[in-house]
C-alpha positions as a Markdown table, in Angstrom:
| # | Residue | x | y | z |
|---|---|---|---|---|
| 1 | Met | -7.0 | -23.1 | 12.4 |
| 2 | Thr | -6.1 | -22.5 | 8.8 |
| 3 | Asp | -2.4 | -23.0 | 7.9 |
| 4 | His | -1.5 | -20.0 | 5.8 |
| 5 | His | 2.1 | -21.2 | 5.3 |
| 6 | Val | 3.6 | -17.8 | 6.3 |
| 7 | Arg | 7.2 | -17.4 | 5.3 |
| 8 | Thr | 9.9 | -14.7 | 4.6 |
| 9 | Val | 10.6 | -14.6 | 0.8 |
| 10 | Leu | 13.0 | -11.6 | 0.8 |
| 11 | Pro | 14.9 | -10.7 | 4.0 |
| 12 | Val | 15.4 | -7.0 | 3.2 |
| 13 | Gln | 14.9 | -5.7 | 6.8 |
| 14 | Ala | 13.2 | -2.6 | 5.5 |
| 15 | Val | 12.9 | 0.4 | 7.8 |
| 16 | Leu | 9.5 | 1.1 | 6.4 |
| 17 | Gly | 8.5 | -1.4 | 3.8 |
| 18 | Glu | 5.3 | -0.4 | 1.9 |
| 19 | Gly | 3.3 | -0.5 | -1.2 |
| 20 | Pro | 3.5 | -4.1 | -2.5 |
| 21 | Val | 2.1 | -4.5 | -6.0 |
| 22 | Trp | 2.0 | -7.5 | -8.3 |
| 23 | Ile | 2.8 | -6.6 | -11.9 |
| 24 | Gly | 1.4 | -9.4 | -14.0 |
| 25 | Arg | 3.3 | -8.7 | -17.2 |
| 26 | Glu | 6.5 | -9.3 | -15.2 |
| 27 | Gln | 5.2 | -11.9 | -12.8 |
| 28 | Ala | 7.0 | -9.9 | -10.1 |
| 29 | Val | 6.2 | -8.0 | -6.9 |
| 30 | Trp | 7.4 | -4.5 | -6.5 |
| 31 | Phe | 7.5 | -2.6 | -3.2 |
| 32 | Val | 9.4 | 0.3 | -1.5 |
| 33 | Asp | 11.2 | 1.1 | 1.7 |
| 34 | Ile | 10.0 | 4.7 | 2.2 |
| 35 | Lys | 12.6 | 5.8 | 4.8 |
| 36 | Ser | 15.6 | 4.2 | 3.1 |
| 37 | Arg | 14.4 | 5.6 | -0.3 |
| 38 | His | 14.6 | 2.2 | -2.0 |
| 39 | Ile | 12.5 | 0.6 | -4.7 |
| 40 | His | 12.5 | -3.2 | -4.7 |
| 41 | Arg | 11.6 | -5.8 | -7.2 |
| 42 | Phe | 11.3 | -9.5 | -6.4 |
| 43 | Asp | 10.9 | -12.3 | -8.9 |
| 44 | Pro | 9.5 | -15.3 | -6.9 |
| 45 | Ala | 10.1 | -17.8 | -9.8 |
| 46 | Ser | 13.8 | -17.2 | -9.8 |
| 47 | Gly | 14.1 | -15.9 | -6.2 |
| 48 | Thr | 16.1 | -12.9 | -7.5 |
| 49 | Ala | 15.7 | -9.4 | -6.3 |
| 50 | Gln | 16.8 | -5.9 | -7.5 |
| 51 | Arg | 17.0 | -2.6 | -5.7 |
| 52 | Trp | 17.0 | 1.0 | -6.9 |
| 53 | Asp | 17.7 | 4.2 | -5.0 |
| 54 | Ala | 15.1 | 7.0 | -5.2 |
| 55 | Pro | 16.0 | 10.7 | -4.8 |
| 56 | Asp | 13.5 | 11.2 | -2.0 |
| 57 | Gln | 11.1 | 9.3 | 0.2 |
| 58 | Val | 9.2 | 7.0 | -2.1 |
| 59 | Gly | 5.7 | 5.8 | -1.1 |
| 60 | Trp | 4.8 | 3.5 | -4.0 |
| 61 | Val | 5.3 | 2.2 | -7.6 |
| 62 | Leu | 2.6 | 1.3 | -10.0 |
| 63 | Pro | 2.6 | -0.1 | -13.6 |
| 64 | Ser | 1.4 | 2.1 | -16.4 |
| 65 | Asp | -0.4 | 1.0 | -19.6 |
| 66 | Asp | 2.5 | 2.0 | -21.8 |
| 67 | Gly | 4.8 | -0.6 | -20.2 |
| 68 | Gly | 6.4 | 1.9 | -17.8 |
| 69 | Leu | 6.2 | 2.6 | -14.1 |
| 70 | Ile | 4.9 | 5.5 | -12.1 |
| 71 | Ala | 6.4 | 6.3 | -8.7 |
| 72 | Gly | 5.0 | 8.4 | -5.9 |
| 73 | Leu | 7.8 | 10.5 | -4.3 |
| 74 | Arg | 7.6 | 13.1 | -1.6 |
| 75 | Thr | 8.0 | 15.7 | -4.3 |
| 76 | Gly | 5.1 | 14.3 | -6.5 |
| 77 | Leu | 4.4 | 11.7 | -9.2 |
| 78 | His | 7.3 | 10.7 | -11.4 |
| 79 | Arg | 7.9 | 8.3 | -14.2 |
| 80 | Phe | 10.5 | 5.8 | -13.1 |
| 81 | Asp | 12.7 | 4.0 | -15.6 |
| 82 | Pro | 14.4 | 0.9 | -14.0 |
| 83 | Ala | 16.7 | 0.6 | -17.0 |
| 84 | Asp | 18.7 | 3.6 | -15.9 |
| 85 | Gly | 17.2 | 4.4 | -12.5 |
| 86 | Ser | 15.9 | 7.8 | -13.6 |
| 87 | Phe | 12.9 | 9.7 | -12.3 |
| 88 | Thr | 11.0 | 12.2 | -14.5 |
| 89 | Phe | 8.6 | 14.6 | -12.8 |
| 90 | Leu | 4.9 | 14.4 | -13.9 |
| 91 | Ala | 2.7 | 16.2 | -11.3 |
| 92 | Arg | 2.1 | 17.0 | -7.7 |
| 93 | Pro | -0.9 | 18.0 | -5.6 |
| 94 | Glu | -1.3 | 21.8 | -5.7 |
| 95 | Gly | -1.2 | 23.5 | -2.3 |
| 96 | Asp | -0.2 | 20.3 | -0.4 |
| 97 | Ala | 1.4 | 21.0 | 2.9 |
| 98 | Ala | 5.2 | 21.5 | 2.8 |
| 99 | Gly | 5.7 | 18.8 | 5.5 |
| 100 | Asn | 3.7 | 16.2 | 3.7 |
| 101 | Arg | 4.9 | 13.2 | 1.7 |
| 102 | Leu | 3.0 | 10.7 | -0.5 |
| 103 | Asn | 2.1 | 7.5 | 1.4 |
| 104 | Asp | 0.0 | 4.9 | -0.4 |
| 105 | Ala | -1.9 | 4.5 | -3.7 |
| 106 | Ala | -4.0 | 2.2 | -5.9 |
| 107 | Thr | -5.6 | 2.3 | -9.4 |
| 108 | Asp | -9.2 | 1.9 | -10.2 |
| 109 | Ser | -10.6 | 0.1 | -13.2 |
| 110 | Ala | -10.3 | 3.2 | -15.4 |
| 111 | Gly | -6.6 | 3.5 | -14.7 |
| 112 | Arg | -6.9 | 6.5 | -12.4 |
| 113 | Ile | -4.5 | 6.7 | -9.5 |
| 114 | Trp | -6.0 | 7.3 | -6.0 |
| 115 | Phe | -3.2 | 8.3 | -3.6 |
| 116 | Gly | -2.8 | 9.9 | -0.2 |
| 117 | Thr | -0.5 | 12.3 | 1.4 |
| 118 | Met | 0.4 | 12.5 | 5.1 |
| 119 | Asp | 2.2 | 14.7 | 7.6 |
| 120 | Asp | 5.8 | 13.2 | 7.7 |
| 121 | Ala | 6.0 | 14.2 | 11.3 |
| 122 | Glu | 2.8 | 12.3 | 12.0 |
| 123 | Thr | 1.2 | 15.1 | 14.1 |
| 124 | Asp | -0.9 | 17.5 | 11.9 |
| 125 | Leu | -4.1 | 16.8 | 10.0 |
| 126 | Thr | -2.7 | 17.7 | 6.6 |
| 127 | Gly | -3.0 | 14.4 | 4.8 |
| 128 | Arg | -5.5 | 14.2 | 1.9 |
| 129 | Val | -6.6 | 11.8 | -0.8 |
| 130 | Tyr | -6.0 | 12.8 | -4.4 |
| 131 | Arg | -7.0 | 11.5 | -7.8 |
| 132 | His | -4.7 | 11.5 | -10.8 |
| 133 | Ala | -6.4 | 11.2 | -14.2 |
| 134 | Gly | -5.5 | 12.5 | -17.6 |
| 135 | Gly | -2.3 | 14.0 | -16.3 |
| 136 | Thr | -4.1 | 16.1 | -13.8 |
| 137 | Val | -4.1 | 15.8 | -10.0 |
| 138 | Ser | -7.3 | 16.9 | -8.1 |
| 139 | Asp | -8.5 | 16.7 | -4.5 |
| 140 | Ser | -10.9 | 13.8 | -3.9 |
| 141 | Gly | -12.9 | 15.9 | -1.4 |
| 142 | Leu | -12.4 | 13.4 | 1.5 |
| 143 | Ala | -11.8 | 15.0 | 4.9 |
| 144 | Pro | -8.1 | 15.6 | 5.8 |
| 145 | Val | -6.4 | 13.3 | 8.3 |
| 146 | Cys | -2.9 | 13.0 | 9.7 |
| 147 | Ile | -1.9 | 9.7 | 8.0 |
| 148 | Thr | -3.8 | 8.5 | 5.0 |
| 149 | Asn | -3.6 | 4.8 | 4.0 |
| 150 | Gly | -5.2 | 2.6 | 1.3 |
| 151 | Pro | -6.8 | 3.7 | -0.8 |
| 152 | Ala | -8.2 | 0.4 | -2.0 |
| 153 | Ile | -10.6 | -0.1 | -4.9 |
| 154 | Ala | -13.0 | -3.0 | -5.0 |
| 155 | Gly | -13.2 | -5.2 | -8.1 |
| 156 | Asp | -16.5 | -3.5 | -9.1 |
| 157 | Gly | -14.5 | -0.4 | -9.8 |
| 158 | Val | -17.0 | 1.8 | -8.0 |
| 159 | Thr | -16.1 | 1.3 | -4.3 |
| 160 | Leu | -13.2 | 3.1 | -2.7 |
| 161 | Tyr | -11.9 | 2.4 | 0.8 |
| 162 | His | -9.8 | 5.0 | 2.6 |
| 163 | Thr | -8.0 | 4.6 | 5.9 |
| 164 | Asp | -7.5 | 7.2 | 8.6 |
| 165 | Thr | -4.7 | 5.3 | 10.4 |
| 166 | Leu | -4.4 | 7.3 | 13.6 |
| 167 | Gly | -8.2 | 7.5 | 13.8 |
| 168 | Lys | -8.2 | 3.7 | 13.4 |
| 169 | Thr | -11.1 | 4.0 | 11.0 |
| 170 | Ile | -11.7 | 2.8 | 7.4 |
| 171 | Trp | -14.1 | 4.8 | 5.3 |
| 172 | Arg | -16.0 | 3.8 | 2.2 |
| 173 | Ala | -17.2 | 5.9 | -0.7 |
| 174 | Thr | -18.6 | 5.4 | -4.2 |
| 175 | Ile | -16.8 | 6.4 | -7.3 |
| 176 | Asp | -19.1 | 7.8 | -10.1 |
| 177 | Gly | -18.4 | 7.5 | -13.8 |
| 178 | Asp | -16.5 | 10.8 | -13.9 |
| 179 | Gly | -14.2 | 9.8 | -11.0 |
| 180 | Arg | -15.9 | 11.9 | -8.3 |
| 181 | Leu | -16.6 | 10.5 | -4.9 |
| 182 | Gly | -19.9 | 10.3 | -3.1 |
| 183 | Ala | -20.2 | 10.9 | 0.6 |
| 184 | Ala | -17.9 | 8.7 | 2.8 |
| 185 | Thr | -19.4 | 6.4 | 5.3 |
| 186 | Arg | -17.6 | 4.6 | 8.1 |
| 187 | Phe | -16.8 | 1.0 | 7.2 |
| 188 | Val | -15.0 | -0.3 | 10.3 |
| 189 | Thr | -13.1 | 1.0 | 13.3 |
| 190 | Ile | -10.2 | -1.1 | 14.7 |
| 191 | Glu | -10.7 | -1.7 | 18.4 |
| 192 | Glu | -8.1 | -0.6 | 21.1 |
| 193 | Gly | -5.2 | -3.0 | 21.5 |
| 194 | Ala | -5.4 | -4.4 | 18.0 |
| 195 | Gly | -3.0 | -2.1 | 16.2 |
| 196 | Tyr | -3.6 | 0.6 | 13.6 |
| 197 | Pro | -5.1 | 0.0 | 10.2 |
| 198 | Asp | -2.4 | 0.5 | 7.5 |
| 199 | Gly | -2.6 | -0.4 | 3.8 |
| 200 | Ser | -5.5 | -2.4 | 2.4 |
| 201 | Val | -6.5 | -4.3 | -0.7 |
| 202 | Val | -9.8 | -6.0 | -1.9 |
| 203 | Asp | -9.9 | -9.6 | -3.0 |
| 204 | Ala | -11.9 | -11.3 | -5.7 |
| 205 | Glu | -14.8 | -12.0 | -3.4 |
| 206 | Gly | -15.1 | -8.3 | -2.5 |
| 207 | Cys | -13.6 | -8.6 | 1.0 |
| 208 | Leu | -11.1 | -6.0 | 2.3 |
| 209 | Trp | -7.7 | -7.1 | 3.7 |
| 210 | Val | -6.3 | -4.6 | 6.2 |
| 211 | Ala | -2.7 | -4.7 | 7.4 |
| 212 | Leu | -2.2 | -3.8 | 11.1 |
| 213 | Trp | 0.6 | -1.6 | 12.3 |
| 214 | Gly | 1.4 | -2.9 | 15.8 |
| 215 | Gly | -1.1 | -5.7 | 15.3 |
| 216 | Trp | 1.1 | -8.6 | 14.1 |
| 217 | Gly | -0.8 | -9.4 | 11.0 |
| 218 | Val | -3.7 | -8.7 | 8.6 |
| 219 | Arg | -7.4 | -8.9 | 8.9 |
| 220 | Arg | -10.1 | -9.8 | 6.3 |
| 221 | Tyr | -13.5 | -8.0 | 6.4 |
| 222 | Asp | -16.5 | -8.9 | 4.4 |
| 223 | Pro | -18.4 | -6.1 | 2.4 |
| 224 | Ala | -20.7 | -5.6 | 5.4 |
| 225 | Gly | -17.7 | -4.8 | 7.7 |
| 226 | Ala | -17.7 | -8.1 | 9.6 |
| 227 | Leu | -14.3 | -9.5 | 10.6 |
| 228 | Ile | -14.1 | -13.0 | 8.9 |
| 229 | Gly | -10.4 | -13.8 | 9.0 |
| 230 | Thr | -7.0 | -13.0 | 10.6 |
| 231 | Val | -3.5 | -14.0 | 9.5 |
| 232 | Arg | -0.7 | -13.6 | 12.1 |
| 233 | Leu | 2.7 | -12.7 | 10.8 |
| 234 | Pro | 6.2 | -12.8 | 12.5 |
| 235 | Ala | 6.5 | -9.0 | 12.7 |
| 236 | Ser | 4.4 | -6.5 | 14.6 |
| 237 | Asn | 4.3 | -3.7 | 12.0 |
| 238 | Ile | 2.6 | -5.1 | 8.9 |
| 239 | Thr | 2.0 | -2.3 | 6.3 |
| 240 | Lys | 0.1 | -3.8 | 3.3 |
| 241 | Ile | -0.4 | -6.9 | 1.2 |
| 242 | Ala | -0.7 | -7.6 | -2.5 |
| 243 | Phe | -2.1 | -10.6 | -4.3 |
| 244 | Gly | 0.4 | -12.2 | -6.7 |
| 245 | Gly | 1.4 | -15.4 | -8.5 |
| 246 | Ala | 0.1 | -16.6 | -11.8 |
| 247 | Asp | -3.3 | -17.3 | -10.2 |
| 248 | Leu | -3.2 | -14.3 | -7.8 |
| 249 | Arg | -3.5 | -16.7 | -4.9 |
| 250 | Thr | -0.3 | -15.8 | -3.0 |
| 251 | Ala | -0.3 | -12.8 | -0.7 |
| 252 | Tyr | 2.8 | -10.8 | -0.3 |
| 253 | Ala | 3.1 | -8.6 | 2.8 |
| 254 | Thr | 5.5 | -5.7 | 3.5 |
| 255 | Ser | 6.6 | -4.9 | 7.1 |
| 256 | Ala | 8.7 | -2.3 | 9.0 |
| 257 | Arg | 11.4 | -2.0 | 11.6 |
| 258 | Lys | 10.5 | 1.7 | 12.2 |
| 259 | Gly | 9.8 | 2.4 | 15.8 |
| 260 | Leu | 11.1 | -0.9 | 17.2 |
| 261 | Asp | 13.9 | -0.8 | 19.8 |
| 262 | Ala | 16.7 | -3.3 | 20.2 |
| 263 | Glu | 14.6 | -5.5 | 22.5 |
| 264 | Ala | 11.6 | -5.6 | 20.1 |
| 265 | Leu | 13.9 | -6.4 | 17.2 |
| 266 | Ala | 15.4 | -9.2 | 19.1 |
| 267 | Asp | 11.9 | -10.6 | 19.6 |
| 268 | Gln | 11.1 | -10.2 | 15.9 |
| 269 | Pro | 14.2 | -10.7 | 13.8 |
| 270 | Glu | 12.2 | -11.0 | 10.6 |
| 271 | Ala | 10.7 | -7.5 | 11.0 |
| 272 | Gly | 11.1 | -5.4 | 7.8 |
| 273 | Asn | 11.1 | -8.5 | 5.5 |
| 274 | Leu | 8.8 | -9.3 | 2.6 |
| 275 | Phe | 6.5 | -12.2 | 3.6 |
| 276 | Ala | 4.3 | -14.5 | 1.6 |
| 277 | Phe | 1.3 | -16.6 | 2.7 |
| 278 | Asp | -1.6 | -18.5 | 1.3 |
| 279 | Pro | -4.7 | -16.3 | 1.8 |
| 280 | Gly | -7.2 | -19.0 | 0.7 |
| 281 | Val | -8.7 | -16.6 | -1.9 |
| 282 | Ala | -7.6 | -15.0 | -5.2 |
| 283 | Gly | -7.0 | -11.3 | -5.7 |
| 284 | Val | -8.0 | -8.9 | -8.4 |
| 285 | Pro | -5.5 | -7.9 | -11.2 |
| 286 | Val | -4.0 | -4.5 | -10.9 |
| 287 | Thr | -5.2 | -2.1 | -13.6 |
| 288 | Pro | -2.2 | -0.2 | -15.0 |
| 289 | Val | -2.2 | 3.6 | -14.8 |
| 290 | Ala | -3.7 | 5.2 | -17.9 |
| 291 | Val | -1.1 | 7.5 | -19.3 |
C-alpha cells in the first residue's frame, strides 16, 4: 500500500470547508468555510494562516489575472480585496432560484469561470452550472440537479467534469472554442456505501480526483472512468483537493464537520481540518480568471 503521508496542516475545524485552490504567485492555498462565512489562506512555507469574514455564505475564491481575487458568494460573484476585507459585486446568475447559493468553481485554460449553484436546503433540483466570461454569466445548458459540484477542467482545456452529488454521478462534456458545452455523458457513478462525490480536480496525467462526502477520502479515476487509486483521510466528509507546492505535487484536502453528531466528532477529532498528502502525481496550474 502506498504511504501518502496524510497529515493535518491547519486545524481549523471548519463546519463546511470547501474550494481549496493553490495560487502559485503567492505559493499559498486558499479555501473557504461556507457555513461559517470564512475565507482562509495558508502559507505552508511559514506555517502561517489568515482568515477573513465574508458577508454571506462563500463557496470559493479564485485568482484573477490582474493580481486580484474573485469570490463566489450566495449573492453572486464579487471581487474580494484581502487588504481591507472588502467585497465588490460583479455579477450573478439571472433567474437563479432564491433558495440557491454558489457551491463550487474552476477556471478553464481561457480564464472562464465554471461554477455551480445548489439548493441550500438540499431538497430541490434548482442547482445549475454557469459560465462567466467577459463579465457575463450564462447558463451552461447542463441539466439542473440539487447539489452541483466540481466543475473540474482537464489540462487539455476542452474536457469539463460536472458532479451531481445526490445522484452520485459525475458527467463529462466537451468545451468548444466559444465556451459552449457539448452533450454530457456519464463518466462514473459512485456505488452505494462509498459516500457521495463532492469536489473534483484533474491531475497532470488527465486523471480525475474525486473527494467523497461520507467516504473517508478521495478517489482517482483514469480518463476511461476506471478507479485506479484511493487515499483514506482521517475525516468522513472530504470535500475537495487542490494540487500545490512549488512542483504541484502536494495535495491539500478540505473537510467538514457539518452533519456529524458528538459521537462521530469524538471518533474523528480532525474533521473540518485542512489536510495534506503526497498524491504521487503532479497537478495542473490554475489559470487565473480573465478579467
